[in-house]
Short mmCIF file of C-alpha atoms in Angstrom, two decimals:
data_model
loop_
_atom_site.label_atom_id
_atom_site.label_comp_id
_atom_site.label_asym_id
_atom_site.label_seq_id
_atom_site.Cartn_x
_atom_site.Cartn_y
_atom_site.Cartn_z
CA MET A 1289 87.02 -37.15 81.37
CA LYS A 1290 85.79 -33.85 82.16
CA VAL A 1291 86.72 -32.12 85.72
CA LEU A 1292 84.95 -29.07 87.14
CA SER A 1293 87.84 -27.44 88.93
CA ILE A 1294 86.73 -24.79 91.46
CA GLN A 1295 89.91 -23.15 92.60
CA SER A 1296 92.08 -19.92 92.78
CA ALA A 1297 93.84 -18.36 89.75
CA VAL A 1298 96.89 -16.37 89.38
CA ALA A 1299 98.56 -14.47 86.47
CA TYR A 1300 102.16 -14.74 87.45
CA GLY A 1301 103.27 -18.31 88.53
CA HIS A 1302 101.36 -21.56 89.09
CA VAL A 1303 98.97 -22.10 91.91
CA GLY A 1304 95.35 -23.40 92.06
CA ASN A 1305 93.59 -23.83 88.72
CA SER A 1306 96.90 -21.93 87.33
CA ALA A 1307 98.73 -25.08 88.32
CA ALA A 1308 96.18 -27.73 88.04
CA VAL A 1309 94.51 -27.18 84.56
CA PHE A 1310 97.32 -27.49 82.13
CA PRO A 1311 98.67 -30.74 83.53
CA LEU A 1312 95.27 -32.15 83.27
CA GLN A 1313 94.79 -31.08 79.84
CA ARG A 1314 98.05 -32.38 78.87
CA ILE A 1315 96.76 -35.85 79.84
CA GLY A 1316 93.64 -35.48 77.77
CA VAL A 1317 91.38 -34.10 80.55
CA GLU A 1318 88.71 -31.70 79.78
CA VAL A 1319 88.80 -29.10 82.37
CA LEU A 1320 86.06 -26.42 83.39
CA PRO A 1321 87.94 -24.12 85.69
CA VAL A 1322 86.03 -21.80 88.10
CA TYR A 1323 88.01 -19.17 89.70
CA THR A 1324 87.42 -18.34 93.38
CA VAL A 1325 90.17 -15.52 93.11
CA ASN A 1326 91.85 -13.86 90.34
CA PHE A 1327 95.31 -12.67 91.72
CA SER A 1328 98.20 -11.19 90.26
CA ASN A 1329 100.37 -13.95 92.18
CA HIS A 1330 100.09 -16.36 95.25
CA THR A 1331 99.98 -14.65 98.53
CA GLY A 1332 103.35 -16.34 99.50
CA TYR A 1333 105.07 -12.96 97.97
CA GLY A 1334 103.42 -10.97 100.95
CA ALA A 1335 102.01 -8.64 98.32
CA TRP A 1336 99.36 -9.09 95.61
CA ARG A 1337 96.54 -7.54 93.76
CA GLY A 1338 93.16 -8.63 92.20
CA PRO A 1339 89.92 -9.58 93.47
CA LEU A 1340 88.71 -12.24 95.89
CA ILE A 1341 85.58 -13.40 93.81
CA SER A 1342 82.44 -13.54 95.99
CA PRO A 1343 80.66 -16.76 96.71
CA ALA A 1344 77.78 -15.37 94.89
CA ASP A 1345 79.76 -14.67 91.76
CA VAL A 1346 81.10 -18.08 91.87
CA SER A 1347 77.68 -19.54 92.36
CA ASP A 1348 76.50 -17.66 89.30
CA VAL A 1349 79.29 -18.87 87.02
CA LEU A 1350 78.39 -22.66 88.32
CA THR A 1351 74.82 -21.87 87.43
CA GLY A 1352 75.78 -20.63 83.99
CA VAL A 1353 77.79 -23.89 83.40
CA GLU A 1354 74.70 -25.88 84.63
CA GLU A 1355 72.54 -23.96 82.08
CA ARG A 1356 74.70 -25.01 79.30
CA GLY A 1357 73.95 -28.67 80.23
CA ALA A 1358 77.38 -29.71 81.39
CA PHE A 1359 76.78 -31.22 84.66
CA PRO A 1360 75.73 -34.65 83.59
CA ASP A 1361 79.21 -34.87 81.59
CA ILE A 1362 81.16 -33.96 84.62
CA ASP A 1363 83.26 -36.96 86.19
CA VAL A 1364 85.13 -35.16 88.91
CA VAL A 1365 84.58 -31.92 90.92
CA LEU A 1366 87.88 -30.67 92.26
CA SER A 1367 88.42 -28.09 94.75
CA GLY A 1368 91.48 -26.74 96.64
CA TYR A 1369 92.33 -23.68 98.73
CA GLN A 1370 89.36 -22.02 100.12
CA GLY A 1371 89.92 -18.43 100.77
CA GLY A 1372 86.80 -17.74 102.78
CA GLU A 1373 83.94 -19.49 104.58
CA GLY A 1374 81.28 -18.67 102.06
CA ILE A 1375 82.82 -20.72 99.20
CA ALA A 1376 82.29 -23.95 100.86
CA ASP A 1377 78.70 -23.72 100.75
CA VAL A 1378 78.97 -22.80 96.82
CA ILE A 1379 81.33 -25.90 96.24
CA LEU A 1380 79.18 -28.35 98.13
CA ASP A 1381 76.08 -27.18 96.43
CA ALA A 1382 77.97 -27.67 93.06
CA VAL A 1383 78.76 -31.18 94.23
CA SER A 1384 75.03 -31.89 95.04
CA ARG A 1385 73.99 -30.65 91.80
CA VAL A 1386 76.50 -32.51 89.65
CA LYS A 1387 75.88 -35.77 91.35
CA ALA A 1388 72.27 -35.49 90.93
CA ALA A 1389 73.00 -34.98 87.20
CA ASN A 1390 75.56 -37.64 87.22
CA PRO A 1391 75.62 -40.19 90.05
CA ASP A 1392 78.82 -41.48 88.89
CA ALA A 1393 80.72 -38.28 89.68
CA ILE A 1394 83.03 -38.01 92.42
CA TYR A 1395 84.37 -35.22 94.77
CA ALA A 1396 87.91 -34.60 95.31
CA CYS A 1397 89.00 -32.26 97.97
CA ASP A 1398 92.29 -30.87 98.75
CA PRO A 1399 91.78 -29.83 102.36
CA VAL A 1400 94.49 -26.96 102.37
CA MET A 1401 95.06 -25.78 105.97
CA GLY A 1402 98.82 -25.57 106.37
CA ASN A 1403 101.81 -27.81 106.98
CA ALA A 1404 103.97 -28.87 109.90
CA LYS A 1405 106.69 -26.03 109.31
CA SER A 1406 104.16 -23.06 109.07
CA GLY A 1407 101.13 -24.31 111.04
CA CYS A 1408 97.80 -23.37 109.56
CA PHE A 1409 97.83 -20.41 107.26
CA VAL A 1410 94.22 -20.23 106.65
CA ALA A 1411 91.31 -18.24 108.30
CA PRO A 1412 90.70 -19.84 111.59
CA ALA A 1413 87.18 -21.01 110.79
CA ILE A 1414 88.26 -22.98 107.55
CA PRO A 1415 89.89 -25.85 109.15
CA ILE A 1416 86.87 -26.57 111.27
CA LEU A 1417 84.66 -26.16 108.47
CA LEU A 1418 86.81 -28.52 106.31
CA ARG A 1419 86.67 -31.15 109.09
CA GLU A 1420 82.92 -30.81 109.87
CA ARG A 1421 81.17 -30.31 106.64
CA VAL A 1422 83.66 -30.29 103.43
CA VAL A 1423 85.82 -33.60 104.07
CA PRO A 1424 82.58 -35.69 104.92
CA ALA A 1425 81.09 -34.88 101.52
CA ALA A 1426 84.22 -35.80 99.56
CA ASP A 1427 84.83 -39.08 97.87
CA LEU A 1428 88.66 -38.47 97.82
CA ILE A 1429 90.95 -36.08 99.81
CA THR A 1430 94.43 -35.22 99.50
CA PRO A 1431 95.70 -33.82 102.80
CA ASN A 1432 99.53 -33.58 103.70
CA GLN A 1433 100.47 -35.40 107.04
CA PHE A 1434 99.80 -32.38 109.09
CA GLU A 1435 96.24 -31.71 107.64
CA LEU A 1436 95.44 -35.37 108.07
CA GLY A 1437 96.31 -35.00 111.71
CA PHE A 1438 94.09 -32.00 112.05
CA LEU A 1439 91.22 -33.50 110.38
CA THR A 1440 91.32 -36.49 112.41
CA GLY A 1441 92.56 -35.17 115.79
CA THR A 1442 95.49 -37.80 115.52
CA GLU A 1443 99.28 -37.34 115.35
CA PRO A 1444 100.54 -39.58 112.43
CA ALA A 1445 103.92 -40.10 112.59
CA ASP A 1446 105.29 -43.43 111.53
CA LEU A 1447 103.59 -45.85 108.93
CA GLN A 1448 101.28 -47.42 111.36
CA SER A 1449 99.87 -44.18 112.81
CA THR A 1450 99.44 -42.65 109.63
CA LEU A 1451 97.45 -45.58 108.30
CA ALA A 1452 95.58 -45.47 111.35
CA SER A 1453 94.85 -41.60 110.89
CA ALA A 1454 94.07 -42.37 107.09
CA ASP A 1455 91.50 -45.09 108.08
CA ALA A 1456 89.93 -42.09 110.54
CA ALA A 1457 89.59 -39.82 107.61
CA ARG A 1458 87.88 -42.53 105.54
CA ALA A 1459 85.43 -43.09 108.45
CA MET A 1460 84.43 -39.59 108.15
CA GLY A 1461 83.25 -39.99 104.47
CA PRO A 1462 85.93 -40.28 101.77
CA SER A 1463 86.68 -43.64 100.62
CA THR A 1464 90.20 -42.78 99.16
CA VAL A 1465 93.03 -40.65 100.86
CA LEU A 1466 96.19 -39.65 99.31
CA VAL A 1467 98.52 -38.52 102.15
CA THR A 1468 101.10 -36.30 100.67
CA SER A 1469 104.49 -35.29 102.13
CA VAL A 1470 104.69 -38.35 104.70
CA GLU A 1471 107.85 -37.65 106.76
CA ARG A 1472 108.15 -40.78 109.06
CA PRO A 1473 111.10 -40.95 111.33
CA ASP A 1474 112.48 -44.04 110.25
CA ARG A 1475 112.67 -43.20 106.58
CA PRO A 1476 116.25 -42.64 104.99
CA GLU A 1477 117.54 -39.15 105.26
CA GLY A 1478 116.72 -36.92 102.47
CA THR A 1479 113.64 -38.70 101.39
CA ILE A 1480 109.97 -38.07 101.43
CA GLU A 1481 106.84 -40.34 100.82
CA MET A 1482 103.27 -40.61 99.68
CA LEU A 1483 100.67 -42.85 100.81
CA ALA A 1484 97.39 -43.86 99.17
CA VAL A 1485 94.55 -45.84 101.11
CA THR A 1486 91.38 -47.14 99.60
CA ASP A 1487 89.00 -49.88 100.57
CA ALA A 1488 91.37 -52.38 98.30
CA GLY A 1489 94.66 -51.58 100.51
CA ALA A 1490 97.25 -49.18 101.04
CA TRP A 1491 100.31 -48.19 98.97
CA ILE A 1492 103.31 -45.96 99.66
CA VAL A 1493 106.23 -44.60 97.43
CA ARG A 1494 109.46 -42.95 98.47
CA THR A 1495 111.39 -40.12 96.38
CA PRO A 1496 114.37 -38.12 97.21
CA LYS A 1497 113.32 -34.88 98.68
CA ILE A 1498 114.19 -31.82 96.58
CA PRO A 1499 115.35 -29.02 98.85
CA MET A 1500 112.97 -26.26 97.79
CA LYS A 1501 109.40 -24.85 98.53
CA ALA A 1502 107.18 -25.18 95.60
CA ASN A 1503 103.93 -23.31 95.68
CA GLY A 1504 101.34 -25.30 93.62
CA SER A 1505 102.92 -28.57 93.72
CA GLY A 1506 100.26 -29.76 95.84
CA ASP A 1507 97.39 -28.45 93.60
CA VAL A 1508 99.47 -30.44 90.76
CA THR A 1509 99.52 -33.66 92.64
CA ALA A 1510 95.91 -33.52 93.86
CA ALA A 1511 94.79 -32.88 90.20
CA LEU A 1512 96.85 -35.63 88.68
CA PHE A 1513 96.13 -38.29 91.22
CA THR A 1514 92.44 -37.59 90.90
CA ALA A 1515 92.47 -37.92 87.14
CA HIS A 1516 94.55 -41.05 87.15
CA PHE A 1517 92.52 -42.58 89.90
CA ARG A 1518 89.02 -41.85 88.63
CA GLU A 1519 90.17 -43.31 85.14
CA THR A 1520 91.64 -46.74 86.24
CA GLY A 1521 90.28 -47.20 89.78
CA ASP A 1522 94.00 -48.38 90.46
CA ALA A 1523 95.24 -46.36 93.39
CA ALA A 1524 98.97 -47.94 92.87
CA SER A 1525 98.95 -47.00 89.44
CA ALA A 1526 97.80 -43.32 90.03
CA LEU A 1527 100.35 -43.07 92.77
CA ALA A 1528 103.02 -44.30 90.62
CA LYS A 1529 102.21 -41.79 87.61
CA THR A 1530 101.53 -38.87 89.93
CA THR A 1531 104.87 -39.26 91.77
CA SER A 1532 106.85 -39.59 88.50
CA SER A 1533 105.21 -36.55 87.10
CA VAL A 1534 105.43 -34.14 90.10
CA PHE A 1535 108.95 -35.41 90.96
CA ASP A 1536 110.30 -34.67 87.57
CA LEU A 1537 108.08 -31.16 87.60
CA LEU A 1538 109.98 -30.22 90.92
CA GLN A 1539 113.52 -31.49 89.73
CA THR A 1540 113.00 -29.32 86.61
CA THR A 1541 112.04 -26.14 88.87
CA PHE A 1542 115.00 -27.03 90.98
CA ASP A 1543 117.60 -27.17 88.08
CA ALA A 1544 116.30 -24.06 86.72
CA GLY A 1545 116.69 -22.09 89.95
CA ALA A 1546 113.16 -20.93 89.67
CA ARG A 1547 110.68 -19.96 92.58
CA GLU A 1548 107.75 -20.65 90.52
CA LEU A 1549 106.87 -24.12 89.05
CA GLN A 1550 108.24 -24.54 85.55
CA LEU A 1551 104.82 -26.07 84.52
CA ILE A 1552 105.25 -25.88 80.84
CA GLU A 1553 108.91 -26.98 80.67
CA ALA A 1554 108.08 -30.21 82.40
CA GLN A 1555 105.04 -31.18 80.24
CA GLU A 1556 106.26 -34.41 78.92
CA ALA A 1557 106.60 -35.82 82.74
CA TYR A 1558 102.73 -35.58 82.85
CA ALA A 1559 102.00 -36.94 79.25
CA HIS A 1560 104.72 -39.66 79.47
CA PRO A 1561 105.67 -40.31 83.41
CA ARG A 1562 108.83 -42.21 83.70
CA MET A 1563 107.51 -44.35 86.34
CA GLN A 1564 110.96 -44.33 88.05
CA PHE A 1565 109.83 -44.86 91.63
CA GLU A 1566 108.70 -48.36 93.02
CA VAL A 1567 105.14 -48.45 94.81
CA THR A 1568 105.01 -50.88 97.56
CA GLN A 1569 101.81 -52.41 99.16
CA VAL A 1570 101.88 -51.73 103.05
CA ARG A 1571 98.18 -53.60 103.59
#
C-alpha cells in the first residue's frame, strides 16, 4: 500500500506527518510525506519557529512526485490539519489527479477544527471550507464528536444522535465515518469510545480514558484506521486494531510522564496490536 500524506511536520515531538508516517511504515505501508509546514514543534507550546510552506510550494512538490510516475500507485491520499485556506485547493487538486491516475484510490480527510473543550482552534474560514468543499470530496473522514456536529449542523450526544450525525456526514459525500472521542452521557465513568459507520453497518468500541492531552494522537488514529480499512474493507477489524494500537501508545506516553507521544517506544503496538478491546456492532 502507498499513502500520499499531505500534512504538517515538526522537528520536536509528533504531530501531523511527524506522527502519522512512522506508525504507517511500521505496519508495512509505503508513505510519501508532503509537508505543509516545517515547524520546530507543535503550536500548543505557544511558541514555535520555522516556515509555513506556501500552497504554491506544496503544489510544486506534488507535481514533482507526479512527474516521477508515482500517482498510479497511490492507494490513499491522506490529509489532516490545514493551516491556511489555500492548501485545500492544492489537496483537492492532488486528489483529483491521483484518482485520475488510479480510480481505486481513496481520499481520507481528518477534518481538524477543534474539540468540545477548547472550541475551534483553526482560522475562521477553515471549518466552512472543510464543510463545503473538502469533506464532500472525501471517501473517509475521521472527525471527533465536536467536529462531526459542526460539519453536519447537529448536536451528537448519545449513540442514536451520533449515528444520525454520522449518516448526515455520509450524505455529504464520504462513505465511511470514524467518529473519534465519542463521549455519550450514558457511558461508564472514565471511559471513551470510537464509532465507525459505513454502508455495511456501524461499530463501537470502548476503552478507559487516559487522563492526558496527547497532541498527535488523532493523526495516528486517522492514519492507522485509514490504512487498515483500505487494506481489508473491514471496518470492525480496522477499528479494533486502531483502538488497540492508539490506546497502548497513549498508555506508554502516560506511564512515561511525557508530554510528547512516545511514538518509537510504542512501535510494537502498531505492528502487533493486542486486540484487547471488544468491538460491538450497533447497526
